CSV table of N, CA and C in Angstrom, one decimal:
chain,number,residue,atom,x,y,z
A,1,MET,N,3.9,-18.0,-30.5
A,1,MET,CA,3.7,-18.5,-31.8
A,1,MET,C,4.1,-19.9,-31.9
A,2,ASN,N,3.2,-20.8,-32.3
A,2,ASN,CA,3.4,-22.2,-32.4
A,2,ASN,C,3.6,-22.6,-33.9
A,3,LYS,N,4.8,-22.8,-34.3
A,3,LYS,CA,5.1,-23.2,-35.7
A,3,LYS,C,5.3,-24.7,-35.7
A,4,GLU,N,4.8,-25.3,-36.8
A,4,GLU,CA,5.0,-26.7,-37.0
A,4,GLU,C,6.4,-26.9,-37.5
A,5,CYS,N,7.0,-28.0,-37.1
A,5,CYS,CA,8.4,-28.4,-37.5
A,5,CYS,C,8.4,-28.8,-38.9
A,6,ILE,N,9.3,-28.3,-39.7
A,6,ILE,CA,9.3,-28.7,-41.1
A,6,ILE,C,9.6,-30.2,-41.3
A,7,ALA,N,10.2,-30.8,-40.4
A,7,ALA,CA,10.4,-32.3,-40.5
A,7,ALA,C,9.1,-33.1,-40.5
A,8,ASN,N,8.0,-32.5,-39.9
A,8,ASN,CA,6.7,-33.1,-39.8
A,8,ASN,C,5.8,-32.8,-41.0
A,9,CYS,N,6.2,-31.9,-41.9
A,9,CYS,CA,5.4,-31.4,-43.0
A,9,CYS,C,5.8,-32.1,-44.3
A,10,LYS,N,4.8,-32.3,-45.1
A,10,LYS,CA,5.0,-32.9,-46.4
A,10,LYS,C,4.4,-32.0,-47.5
A,11,LEU,N,5.3,-31.5,-48.4
A,11,LEU,CA,4.9,-30.5,-49.4
A,11,LEU,C,3.8,-31.1,-50.3
A,12,GLU,N,3.8,-32.4,-50.6
A,12,GLU,CA,2.8,-33.0,-51.5
A,12,GLU,C,1.4,-33.0,-50.9
A,13,GLU,N,1.3,-32.7,-49.6
A,13,GLU,CA,0.0,-32.7,-49.0
A,13,GLU,C,-0.6,-31.2,-48.9
A,14,THR,N,0.1,-30.3,-49.5
A,14,THR,CA,-0.4,-28.9,-49.4
A,14,THR,C,-1.2,-28.5,-50.6
A,15,GLY,N,-2.0,-27.4,-50.4
A,15,GLY,CA,-2.8,-26.8,-51.5
A,15,GLY,C,-1.8,-26.3,-52.6
A,16,PHE,N,-0.7,-25.7,-52.2
A,16,PHE,CA,0.3,-25.2,-53.1
A,16,PHE,C,0.7,-26.3,-54.1
A,17,ASN,N,1.0,-27.5,-53.6
A,17,ASN,CA,1.4,-28.6,-54.4
A,17,ASN,C,0.3,-29.0,-55.4
A,18,TYR,N,-0.9,-29.0,-54.9
A,18,TYR,CA,-2.0,-29.4,-55.8
A,18,TYR,C,-2.2,-28.3,-56.9
A,19,THR,N,-2.1,-27.1,-56.5
A,19,THR,CA,-2.3,-26.0,-57.5
A,19,THR,C,-1.2,-26.1,-58.6
A,20,MET,N,0.1,-26.3,-58.1
A,20,MET,CA,1.2,-26.4,-59.1
A,20,MET,C,1.0,-27.7,-60.0
A,21,SER,N,0.5,-28.7,-59.4
A,21,SER,CA,0.3,-29.9,-60.3
A,21,SER,C,-0.7,-29.7,-61.4
A,22,LEU,N,-1.6,-28.7,-61.3
A,22,LEU,CA,-2.5,-28.4,-62.3
A,22,LEU,C,-2.0,-27.4,-63.3
A,23,ILE,N,-1.1,-26.5,-62.9
A,23,ILE,CA,-0.7,-25.4,-63.8
A,23,ILE,C,0.7,-25.5,-64.2
A,24,GLN,N,1.5,-26.3,-63.6
A,24,GLN,CA,2.9,-26.4,-64.1
A,24,GLN,C,3.0,-27.1,-65.4
A,25,GLY,N,4.0,-26.7,-66.1
A,25,GLY,CA,4.2,-27.2,-67.5
A,25,GLY,C,4.6,-26.0,-68.3
A,26,LYS,N,5.3,-26.3,-69.4
A,26,LYS,CA,5.8,-25.2,-70.2
A,26,LYS,C,4.8,-24.2,-70.8
A,27,TYR,N,3.6,-24.8,-71.2
A,27,TYR,CA,2.6,-23.9,-71.9
A,27,TYR,C,1.3,-23.8,-71.1
A,28,LYS,N,1.1,-24.5,-70.0
A,28,LYS,CA,-0.2,-24.4,-69.4
A,28,LYS,C,-0.7,-23.0,-69.0
A,29,MET,N,0.3,-22.2,-68.4
A,29,MET,CA,-0.1,-20.9,-68.0
A,29,MET,C,-0.3,-20.0,-69.3
A,30,PHE,N,0.4,-20.2,-70.4
A,30,PHE,CA,0.2,-19.4,-71.6
A,30,PHE,C,-1.2,-19.7,-72.1
A,31,ILE,N,-1.6,-20.9,-72.1
A,31,ILE,CA,-3.0,-21.3,-72.6
A,31,ILE,C,-4.0,-20.7,-71.7
A,32,LEU,N,-3.9,-20.8,-70.4
A,32,LEU,CA,-4.8,-20.2,-69.4
A,32,LEU,C,-4.9,-18.7,-69.6
A,33,TYR,N,-3.7,-18.0,-69.8
A,33,TYR,CA,-3.7,-16.6,-70.0
A,33,TYR,C,-4.4,-16.2,-71.3
A,34,THR,N,-4.2,-17.0,-72.4
A,34,THR,CA,-4.8,-16.7,-73.6
A,34,THR,C,-6.3,-16.8,-73.5
A,35,LEU,N,-6.8,-17.8,-72.8
A,35,LEU,CA,-8.3,-18.0,-72.6
A,35,LEU,C,-8.8,-16.9,-71.7
A,36,MET,N,-8.0,-16.4,-70.8
A,36,MET,CA,-8.5,-15.3,-69.9
A,36,MET,C,-8.6,-14.1,-70.7
A,37,GLU,N,-7.7,-13.8,-71.6
A,37,GLU,CA,-7.7,-12.6,-72.4
A,37,GLU,C,-8.7,-12.6,-73.5
A,38,PHE,N,-8.9,-13.7,-74.2
A,38,PHE,CA,-9.7,-13.8,-75.4
A,38,PHE,C,-11.0,-14.6,-75.2
A,39,GLN,N,-11.2,-15.2,-74.1
A,39,GLN,CA,-12.4,-16.0,-73.6
A,39,GLN,C,-12.7,-17.2,-74.5
A,40,ILE,N,-12.9,-17.1,-75.7
A,40,ILE,CA,-13.2,-18.3,-76.6
A,40,ILE,C,-12.2,-18.3,-77.7
A,41,VAL,N,-11.4,-19.4,-77.8
A,41,VAL,CA,-10.3,-19.4,-78.8
A,41,VAL,C,-10.3,-20.7,-79.5
A,42,ARG,N,-10.1,-20.7,-80.8
A,42,ARG,CA,-10.0,-21.9,-81.6
A,42,ARG,C,-8.6,-22.4,-81.6
A,43,PHE,N,-8.4,-23.6,-81.9
A,43,PHE,CA,-7.1,-24.3,-81.8
A,43,PHE,C,-6.0,-23.5,-82.5
A,44,ASN,N,-6.2,-23.3,-83.8
A,44,ASN,CA,-5.2,-22.6,-84.7
A,44,ASN,C,-4.9,-21.2,-84.2
A,45,GLU,N,-5.9,-20.5,-83.7
A,45,GLU,CA,-5.7,-19.2,-83.2
A,45,GLU,C,-4.8,-19.2,-82.0
A,46,MET,N,-5.0,-20.2,-81.1
A,46,MET,CA,-4.2,-20.3,-79.9
A,46,MET,C,-2.7,-20.6,-80.3
A,47,GLN,N,-2.6,-21.5,-81.3
A,47,GLN,CA,-1.2,-21.9,-81.7
A,47,GLN,C,-0.5,-20.7,-82.3
A,48,ARG,N,-1.2,-19.9,-83.1
A,48,ARG,CA,-0.6,-18.7,-83.7
A,48,ARG,C,-0.3,-17.7,-82.6
A,49,TYR,N,-1.1,-17.5,-81.6
A,49,TYR,CA,-0.9,-16.5,-80.5
A,49,TYR,C,0.3,-16.9,-79.7
A,50,ILE,N,0.4,-18.2,-79.3
A,50,ILE,CA,1.5,-18.6,-78.5
A,50,ILE,C,2.8,-18.6,-79.3
A,51,GLY,N,2.7,-19.1,-80.5
A,51,GLY,CA,3.8,-19.0,-81.5
A,51,GLY,C,4.8,-20.1,-81.4
A,52,THR,N,5.3,-20.5,-80.2
A,52,THR,CA,6.4,-21.4,-80.2
A,52,THR,C,5.9,-22.9,-79.8
A,53,ILE,N,4.7,-23.1,-79.8
A,53,ILE,CA,4.1,-24.4,-79.4
A,53,ILE,C,3.8,-25.2,-80.6
A,54,THR,N,4.1,-26.5,-80.6
A,54,THR,CA,3.9,-27.4,-81.7
A,54,THR,C,2.4,-27.9,-81.6
A,55,TYR,N,1.9,-28.4,-82.7
A,55,TYR,CA,0.6,-28.9,-82.7
A,55,TYR,C,0.4,-30.0,-81.7
A,56,LYS,N,1.3,-31.0,-81.6
A,56,LYS,CA,1.3,-32.1,-80.7
A,56,LYS,C,1.3,-31.6,-79.2
A,57,THR,N,2.1,-30.7,-78.9
A,57,THR,CA,2.2,-30.2,-77.5
A,57,THR,C,1.0,-29.4,-77.2
A,58,LEU,N,0.5,-28.6,-78.0
A,58,LEU,CA,-0.8,-27.9,-77.8
A,58,LEU,C,-1.9,-28.8,-77.5
A,59,SER,N,-2.0,-29.8,-78.4
A,59,SER,CA,-3.1,-30.8,-78.3
A,59,SER,C,-3.0,-31.5,-77.0
A,60,ALA,N,-1.9,-32.0,-76.6
A,60,ALA,CA,-1.7,-32.8,-75.3
A,60,ALA,C,-2.0,-31.9,-74.1
A,61,THR,N,-1.5,-30.6,-74.2
A,61,THR,CA,-1.7,-29.7,-73.0
A,61,THR,C,-3.2,-29.3,-72.9
A,62,LEU,N,-3.8,-29.1,-74.0
A,62,LEU,CA,-5.3,-28.8,-73.9
A,62,LEU,C,-6.0,-30.0,-73.3
A,63,LYS,N,-5.7,-31.2,-73.7
A,63,LYS,CA,-6.3,-32.4,-73.1
A,63,LYS,C,-6.1,-32.5,-71.6
A,64,GLN,N,-4.9,-32.2,-71.2
A,64,GLN,CA,-4.6,-32.2,-69.7
A,64,GLN,C,-5.4,-31.2,-69.0
A,65,LEU,N,-5.5,-30.0,-69.5
A,65,LEU,CA,-6.2,-28.9,-68.9
A,65,LEU,C,-7.7,-29.2,-68.8
A,66,GLU,N,-8.2,-29.9,-69.9
A,66,GLU,CA,-9.6,-30.3,-69.9
A,66,GLU,C,-9.9,-31.4,-68.9
A,67,SER,N,-9.0,-32.3,-68.8
A,67,SER,CA,-9.2,-33.4,-67.9
A,67,SER,C,-9.1,-32.9,-66.4
A,68,ASP,N,-8.4,-31.9,-66.2
A,68,ASP,CA,-8.3,-31.3,-64.9
A,68,ASP,C,-9.5,-30.3,-64.6
A,69,GLY,N,-10.3,-30.1,-65.5
A,69,GLY,CA,-11.5,-29.3,-65.3
A,69,GLY,C,-11.3,-27.8,-65.4
A,70,LEU,N,-10.1,-27.4,-66.0
A,70,LEU,CA,-9.8,-26.0,-66.1
A,70,LEU,C,-10.3,-25.3,-67.4
A,71,ILE,N,-10.4,-26.1,-68.4
A,71,ILE,CA,-11.0,-25.6,-69.7
A,71,ILE,C,-12.0,-26.5,-70.2
A,72,SER,N,-12.9,-26.0,-71.1
A,72,SER,CA,-13.9,-26.8,-71.8
A,72,SER,C,-13.6,-26.7,-73.3
A,73,ARG,N,-14.0,-27.8,-73.9
A,73,ARG,CA,-13.8,-28.0,-75.3
A,73,ARG,C,-15.2,-28.1,-76.0
A,74,LYS,N,-15.5,-27.3,-76.9
A,74,LYS,CA,-16.8,-27.4,-77.6
A,74,LYS,C,-16.5,-27.7,-79.1
A,75,GLU,N,-17.0,-28.8,-79.5
A,75,GLU,CA,-16.9,-29.3,-80.9
A,75,GLU,C,-18.2,-29.1,-81.7
A,76,TYR,N,-18.1,-28.5,-82.8
A,76,TYR,CA,-19.2,-28.3,-83.7
A,76,TYR,C,-19.2,-29.3,-84.8
A,77,PRO,N,-20.4,-29.9,-85.1
A,77,PRO,CA,-20.5,-30.9,-86.1
A,77,PRO,C,-20.6,-30.3,-87.5
A,78,GLN,N,-19.5,-29.9,-88.0
A,78,GLN,CA,-19.4,-29.3,-89.4
A,78,GLN,C,-18.1,-29.7,-90.1
A,79,ILE,N,-18.1,-29.4,-91.3
A,79,ILE,CA,-16.9,-29.7,-92.1
A,79,ILE,C,-16.4,-28.3,-92.7
A,80,PRO,N,-15.2,-27.9,-92.5
A,80,PRO,CA,-14.2,-28.5,-91.7
A,80,PRO,C,-14.6,-28.4,-90.2
A,81,PRO,N,-14.0,-29.3,-89.4
A,81,PRO,CA,-14.3,-29.3,-87.9
A,81,PRO,C,-14.0,-28.0,-87.3
A,82,LYS,N,-14.8,-27.6,-86.4
A,82,LYS,CA,-14.6,-26.4,-85.6
A,82,LYS,C,-14.6,-26.8,-84.1
A,83,VAL,N,-13.6,-26.4,-83.4
A,83,VAL,CA,-13.5,-26.7,-82.0
A,83,VAL,C,-13.1,-25.4,-81.3
A,84,GLU,N,-13.8,-25.0,-80.2
A,84,GLU,CA,-13.5,-23.8,-79.4
A,84,GLU,C,-13.2,-24.2,-78.0
A,85,TYR,N,-12.2,-23.5,-77.4
A,85,TYR,CA,-11.8,-23.7,-76.0
A,85,TYR,C,-12.2,-22.5,-75.2
A,86,SER,N,-12.5,-22.7,-74.0
A,86,SER,CA,-12.8,-21.6,-73.0
A,86,SER,C,-12.5,-22.1,-71.6
A,87,LEU,N,-12.4,-21.1,-70.7
A,87,LEU,CA,-12.2,-21.5,-69.3
A,87,LEU,C,-13.5,-22.0,-68.7
A,88,THR,N,-13.4,-23.0,-67.9
A,88,THR,CA,-14.6,-23.4,-67.1
A,88,THR,C,-14.7,-22.5,-65.9
A,89,GLN,N,-15.7,-22.7,-65.1
A,89,GLN,CA,-15.8,-21.9,-63.8
A,89,GLN,C,-14.6,-22.1,-63.0
A,90,ARG,N,-14.2,-23.3,-62.9
A,90,ARG,CA,-13.0,-23.7,-62.1
A,90,ARG,C,-11.7,-22.9,-62.7
A,91,GLY,N,-11.6,-22.9,-64.0
A,91,GLY,CA,-10.5,-22.2,-64.6
A,91,GLY,C,-10.6,-20.7,-64.4
A,92,ARG,N,-11.8,-20.2,-64.5
A,92,ARG,CA,-12.0,-18.7,-64.2
A,92,ARG,C,-11.6,-18.3,-62.8
A,93,SER,N,-11.7,-19.3,-61.9
A,93,SER,CA,-11.3,-19.0,-60.5
A,93,SER,C,-9.8,-18.7,-60.4
A,94,LEU,N,-9.0,-19.0,-61.4
A,94,LEU,CA,-7.6,-18.7,-61.5
A,94,LEU,C,-7.3,-17.3,-62.0
A,95,ILE,N,-8.3,-16.6,-62.5
A,95,ILE,CA,-8.1,-15.3,-63.1
A,95,ILE,C,-7.4,-14.3,-62.1
A,96,PRO,N,-7.9,-14.2,-60.8
A,96,PRO,CA,-7.2,-13.3,-59.9
A,96,PRO,C,-5.7,-13.6,-59.7
A,97,ILE,N,-5.4,-14.9,-59.8
A,97,ILE,CA,-4.0,-15.2,-59.6
A,97,ILE,C,-3.2,-14.8,-60.9
A,98,LEU,N,-3.8,-15.1,-62.1
A,98,LEU,CA,-3.1,-14.7,-63.3
A,98,LEU,C,-3.0,-13.2,-63.4
A,99,ASP,N,-4.0,-12.4,-63.0
A,99,ASP,CA,-4.0,-11.0,-63.0
A,99,ASP,C,-2.8,-10.5,-62.1
A,100,GLN,N,-2.7,-11.1,-60.9
A,100,GLN,CA,-1.6,-10.7,-60.0
A,100,GLN,C,-0.3,-10.9,-60.6
A,101,MET,N,-0.1,-12.1,-61.3
A,101,MET,CA,1.1,-12.4,-61.9
A,101,MET,C,1.5,-11.4,-63.0
A,102,CYS,N,0.4,-11.0,-63.8
A,102,CYS,CA,0.7,-9.9,-64.8
A,102,CYS,C,1.1,-8.6,-64.2
A,103,ASP,N,0.4,-8.2,-63.1
A,103,ASP,CA,0.7,-7.0,-62.4
A,103,ASP,C,2.2,-7.0,-61.9
A,104,TRP,N,2.5,-8.1,-61.2
A,104,TRP,CA,3.9,-8.3,-60.7
A,104,TRP,C,4.9,-8.2,-61.8
A,105,GLY,N,4.6,-8.8,-62.9
A,105,GLY,CA,5.6,-8.8,-64.1
A,105,GLY,C,5.7,-7.4,-64.6
A,106,ASP,N,4.6,-6.7,-64.8
A,106,ASP,CA,4.6,-5.3,-65.3
A,106,ASP,C,5.5,-4.4,-64.4
A,107,LYS,N,5.4,-4.6,-63.1
A,107,LYS,CA,6.1,-3.7,-62.1
A,107,LYS,C,7.6,-4.1,-62.0
A,108,ASN,N,7.9,-5.3,-62.2
A,108,ASN,CA,9.3,-5.8,-61.9
A,108,ASN,C,10.1,-6.2,-63.1
A,109,ARG,N,9.6,-6.1,-64.3
A,109,ARG,CA,10.5,-6.4,-65.5
A,109,ARG,C,11.4,-5.3,-65.8
A,110,PRO,N,12.6,-5.6,-66.3
A,110,PRO,CA,13.5,-4.5,-66.6
A,110,PRO,C,13.1,-3.6,-67.7
């Protein structure tokens, strides 16, 4: 068995690090989970569902997830403004990981 020496490895060059850079943050996983469960969600619905997130934090986090290509934002030209969020194909590719996390939590929570 030929194992690479840890001294020669750099965590920042791994797929794990890249994945974590996209999903780490206090609310990113909650938003992704919400969109996985409900598919299309409006801003205020998401804020009510998550509960503890402020308007500013939700707005900034949604912009980050959108710029990373994990969610899409659809704006309708009407008054009052209507905006809906959903997972992109790239975001949907995280569903198996989210499902496994949910299963693990169900099996291991006290």
